[in-house]
Amino acid sequence: MIDDDKKAAAEAAVDEVQGGMLVGLGTGSTAAFAIARLAERVRQGLRIEAVATSEASARLARTGGITVREFAGVARVDLTIDGADEIDPWLFAIKGAGGAMLREKVVAAAAARMIVIADGSKRVAAIGAAKLPVEVLPFAQAFVTRELAALGAEAVLRQAGDAPYRTDQGNVVIDLRFAVFPEPLALAAQLDSIPGVLGHGLFLDQVDAAYVAEHGIVSRLERRQPPG
Ligand code: 5RP
Protein backbone atom coordinates (compact mmCIF):
# COMPACT_ATOMS: atom_id res chain seq x y z
CA MET A 1 0.00 0.00 0.00
CA ILE A 2 2.77 2.42 0.92
CA ASP A 3 4.49 1.47 -2.33
CA ASP A 4 1.28 2.25 -4.24
CA ASP A 5 1.23 5.70 -2.62
CA LYS A 6 4.93 6.29 -3.36
CA LYS A 7 4.25 5.38 -6.99
CA ALA A 8 1.14 7.59 -7.20
CA ALA A 9 2.99 10.62 -5.78
CA ALA A 10 5.98 9.99 -8.05
CA GLU A 11 3.87 9.66 -11.18
CA ALA A 12 1.92 12.84 -10.40
CA ALA A 13 5.19 14.75 -10.09
CA VAL A 14 6.59 13.31 -13.31
CA ASP A 15 3.54 14.74 -15.11
CA GLU A 16 5.19 18.16 -14.57
CA VAL A 17 8.17 17.18 -16.75
CA GLN A 18 8.07 18.74 -20.21
CA GLY A 19 10.13 18.13 -23.31
CA GLY A 20 13.48 19.92 -23.38
CA MET A 21 13.87 19.99 -19.60
CA LEU A 22 16.97 19.07 -17.66
CA VAL A 23 15.56 17.04 -14.78
CA GLY A 24 17.15 16.31 -11.40
CA LEU A 25 16.64 12.75 -10.23
CA GLY A 26 16.39 12.16 -6.49
CA THR A 27 17.47 9.14 -4.50
CA GLY A 28 15.56 6.47 -2.62
CA SER A 29 12.60 4.17 -3.14
CA THR A 30 10.08 6.92 -3.95
CA ALA A 31 12.48 8.62 -6.37
CA ALA A 32 12.98 5.22 -8.02
CA PHE A 33 9.29 5.22 -8.96
CA ALA A 34 9.73 8.67 -10.51
CA ILE A 35 12.76 7.48 -12.48
CA ALA A 36 10.83 4.46 -13.73
CA ARG A 37 7.91 6.62 -14.89
CA LEU A 38 10.25 9.14 -16.51
CA ALA A 39 12.03 6.32 -18.34
CA GLU A 40 8.66 5.12 -19.58
CA ARG A 41 7.83 8.61 -20.90
CA VAL A 42 11.26 8.79 -22.58
CA ARG A 43 10.59 5.47 -24.31
CA GLN A 44 7.28 6.97 -25.48
CA GLY A 45 9.20 9.84 -27.12
CA LEU A 46 9.68 12.52 -24.42
CA ARG A 47 12.99 14.30 -25.03
CA ILE A 48 14.68 15.28 -21.77
CA GLU A 49 18.07 14.96 -20.12
CA ALA A 50 18.76 14.33 -16.46
CA VAL A 51 21.28 14.73 -13.69
CA ALA A 52 21.31 12.34 -10.77
CA THR A 53 21.76 12.90 -7.03
CA SER A 54 23.47 9.54 -6.51
CA GLU A 55 25.39 6.89 -8.40
CA ALA A 56 22.50 4.48 -7.73
CA SER A 57 19.93 6.81 -9.32
CA ALA A 58 22.24 7.49 -12.28
CA ARG A 59 22.54 3.74 -12.91
CA LEU A 60 18.79 3.24 -12.61
CA ALA A 61 18.07 6.07 -15.03
CA ARG A 62 20.64 4.98 -17.62
CA THR A 63 19.32 1.43 -17.45
CA GLY A 64 15.86 2.83 -18.23
CA GLY A 65 17.18 4.71 -21.25
CA ILE A 66 17.41 8.22 -19.76
CA THR A 67 20.41 10.34 -20.79
CA VAL A 68 22.21 11.31 -17.59
CA ARG A 69 24.69 14.20 -17.69
CA GLU A 70 27.54 14.70 -15.25
CA PHE A 71 26.36 17.33 -12.79
CA ALA A 72 29.86 18.82 -12.49
CA GLY A 73 29.28 20.51 -15.86
CA VAL A 74 25.73 21.71 -15.10
CA ALA A 75 24.85 25.08 -13.54
CA ARG A 76 21.08 25.05 -13.79
CA VAL A 77 18.39 22.38 -13.61
CA ASP A 78 14.76 22.95 -14.59
CA LEU A 79 13.01 20.62 -12.18
CA THR A 80 14.19 18.15 -9.57
CA ILE A 81 12.01 15.42 -8.07
CA ASP A 82 13.11 13.79 -4.83
CA GLY A 83 11.85 11.89 -1.81
CA ALA A 84 11.94 12.93 1.85
CA ASP A 85 11.93 11.35 5.28
CA GLU A 86 9.62 14.02 6.71
CA ILE A 87 7.75 16.96 5.20
CA ASP A 88 5.67 19.51 7.11
CA PRO A 89 3.04 22.11 6.11
CA TRP A 90 5.74 24.81 5.65
CA LEU A 91 7.52 22.42 3.25
CA PHE A 92 10.37 22.06 5.67
CA ALA A 93 11.83 18.60 5.05
CA ILE A 94 14.31 16.17 6.55
CA LYS A 95 16.15 14.11 3.97
CA GLY A 96 19.12 11.81 3.88
CA ALA A 97 18.09 8.41 5.21
CA GLY A 98 19.61 7.21 1.94
CA GLY A 99 22.77 9.23 2.54
CA ALA A 100 22.51 11.40 -0.59
CA MET A 101 21.48 14.68 1.08
CA LEU A 102 24.56 16.68 0.04
CA ARG A 103 24.18 16.03 -3.69
CA GLU A 104 20.40 16.31 -3.30
CA LYS A 105 20.73 19.76 -1.78
CA VAL A 106 23.16 20.97 -4.44
CA VAL A 107 20.87 19.79 -7.23
CA ALA A 108 17.84 21.29 -5.44
CA ALA A 109 19.65 24.63 -5.15
CA ALA A 110 20.45 24.54 -8.86
CA ALA A 111 16.85 23.74 -9.77
CA ALA A 112 14.24 26.29 -10.76
CA ARG A 113 11.70 24.05 -9.00
CA MET A 114 12.08 21.24 -6.50
CA ILE A 115 9.27 18.78 -5.85
CA VAL A 116 9.23 16.36 -2.94
CA ILE A 117 7.32 13.12 -3.48
CA ALA A 118 6.16 11.03 -0.55
CA ASP A 119 3.64 8.62 0.85
CA GLY A 120 1.46 9.87 3.68
CA SER A 121 3.67 8.41 6.42
CA LYS A 122 6.21 11.17 5.69
CA ARG A 123 3.77 13.99 6.30
CA VAL A 124 4.18 15.47 9.77
CA ALA A 125 2.86 18.48 11.69
CA ALA A 126 6.43 19.63 12.32
CA ILE A 127 9.73 18.03 11.31
CA GLY A 128 12.02 16.56 13.94
CA ALA A 129 11.10 12.97 14.75
CA ALA A 130 13.23 11.50 11.95
CA LYS A 131 16.96 11.17 12.49
CA LEU A 132 18.80 14.12 10.98
CA PRO A 133 21.83 13.04 8.91
CA VAL A 134 24.97 15.15 8.74
CA GLU A 135 27.67 14.49 6.13
CA VAL A 136 31.12 14.90 7.65
CA LEU A 137 34.67 15.04 6.32
CA PRO A 138 36.30 11.89 7.78
CA PHE A 139 39.32 13.99 8.86
CA ALA A 140 36.99 15.99 11.15
CA GLN A 141 34.89 13.12 12.48
CA ALA A 142 35.82 13.28 16.18
CA PHE A 143 35.77 17.07 16.35
CA VAL A 144 32.42 17.33 14.57
CA THR A 145 30.93 14.61 16.79
CA ARG A 146 31.91 16.68 19.83
CA GLU A 147 30.37 19.83 18.33
CA LEU A 148 27.15 18.01 17.45
CA ALA A 149 26.84 16.55 20.94
CA ALA A 150 27.28 20.08 22.30
CA LEU A 151 24.11 21.05 20.41
CA GLY A 152 22.24 18.57 22.60
CA ALA A 153 22.04 15.77 20.04
CA GLU A 154 22.68 12.10 20.33
CA ALA A 155 25.21 11.71 17.50
CA VAL A 156 25.67 8.25 15.99
CA LEU A 157 28.14 7.38 13.25
CA ARG A 158 26.22 5.55 10.50
CA GLN A 159 27.49 2.04 9.84
CA ALA A 160 27.36 -0.20 6.78
CA GLY A 161 28.05 -3.67 8.14
CA ASP A 162 31.24 -3.54 10.20
CA ALA A 163 32.58 -0.32 8.67
CA PRO A 164 31.43 3.29 8.69
CA TYR A 165 28.95 4.05 5.91
CA ARG A 166 30.48 6.16 3.13
CA THR A 167 28.61 8.56 0.89
CA ASP A 168 29.18 8.73 -2.87
CA GLN A 169 31.80 11.38 -2.01
CA GLY A 170 33.62 9.05 0.41
CA ASN A 171 32.50 10.97 3.50
CA VAL A 172 30.93 9.63 6.69
CA VAL A 173 27.43 10.33 8.02
CA ILE A 174 26.54 11.15 11.62
CA ASP A 175 22.84 10.73 12.41
CA LEU A 176 21.39 13.09 15.01
CA ARG A 177 18.47 12.64 17.35
CA PHE A 178 17.26 15.35 19.71
CA ALA A 179 15.08 14.86 22.79
CA VAL A 180 13.46 18.17 21.80
CA PHE A 181 14.01 19.19 18.19
CA PRO A 182 15.47 22.71 17.99
CA GLU A 183 14.07 25.54 15.88
CA PRO A 184 15.01 24.35 12.37
CA LEU A 185 16.41 27.59 10.91
CA ALA A 186 18.65 28.16 13.94
CA LEU A 187 19.77 24.52 13.90
CA ALA A 188 20.64 24.68 10.18
CA ALA A 189 22.72 27.82 10.78
CA GLN A 190 24.57 26.11 13.65
CA LEU A 191 25.28 23.00 11.57
CA ASP A 192 26.46 25.11 8.62
CA SER A 193 28.92 26.92 10.89
CA ILE A 194 30.81 23.79 12.05
CA PRO A 195 34.03 23.25 10.07
CA GLY A 196 34.05 19.70 8.74
CA VAL A 197 30.25 19.56 8.26
CA LEU A 198 29.78 19.27 4.50
CA GLY A 199 26.02 19.02 4.40
CA HIS A 200 22.95 17.98 6.32
CA GLY A 201 19.42 16.77 5.77
CA LEU A 202 17.52 19.92 6.76
CA PHE A 203 15.83 21.28 3.64
CA LEU A 204 14.18 24.50 4.73
CA ASP A 205 13.99 26.72 1.66
CA GLN A 206 14.62 24.29 -1.20
CA VAL A 207 11.23 22.60 -1.54
CA ASP A 208 8.77 24.42 -3.81
CA ALA A 209 6.04 21.80 -3.81
CA ALA A 210 5.21 18.35 -2.49
CA TYR A 211 3.06 15.58 -3.89
CA VAL A 212 1.91 13.39 -1.01
CA ALA A 213 -0.23 10.33 -1.59
CA GLU A 214 -2.38 8.68 1.04
CA HIS A 215 -4.71 5.73 0.31
CA GLY A 216 -4.31 6.43 -3.39
CA ILE A 217 -5.24 10.12 -3.18
CA VAL A 218 -2.50 12.52 -4.22
CA SER A 219 -2.42 16.02 -2.71
CA ARG A 220 -0.20 18.78 -4.01
CA LEU A 221 1.15 21.29 -1.52
CA GLU A 222 2.74 24.47 -2.87
CA ARG A 223 5.08 26.67 -0.87
CA ARG A 224 3.10 29.59 0.48
CA GLN A 225 4.37 32.98 -0.61
CA PRO A 226 5.05 35.41 2.22
CA PRO A 227 2.26 38.04 2.44
CA GLY A 228 2.80 41.32 0.54
C1 5RP B 1 18.06 9.98 0.30
C2 5RP B 1 16.81 10.69 0.65
C3 5RP B 1 15.53 10.00 0.28
O1 5RP B 1 14.89 10.77 -0.69
C4 5RP B 1 14.69 9.85 1.52
O2 5RP B 1 15.44 9.12 2.47
C5 5RP B 1 13.38 9.12 1.21
O3 5RP B 1 13.65 7.82 0.79
P1 5RP B 1 12.47 6.80 0.47
O4 5RP B 1 11.73 7.36 -0.68
O5 5RP B 1 13.19 5.51 0.15
O6 5RP B 1 11.62 6.69 1.70
O7 5RP B 1 16.77 11.76 1.17
O8 5RP B 1 19.17 10.69 0.73
CSV table of C-alpha atoms in Angstrom, one decimal, residues 19 38 103 109 113 151 214:
chain,number,residue,atom,x,y,z
A,19,GLY,CA,10.1,18.1,-23.3
A,38,LEU,CA,10.2,9.1,-16.5
A,103,ARG,CA,24.2,16.0,-3.7
A,109,ALA,CA,19.6,24.6,-5.2
A,113,ARG,CA,11.7,24.0,-9.0
A,151,LEU,CA,24.1,21.0,20.4
A,214,GLU,CA,-2.4,8.7,1.0
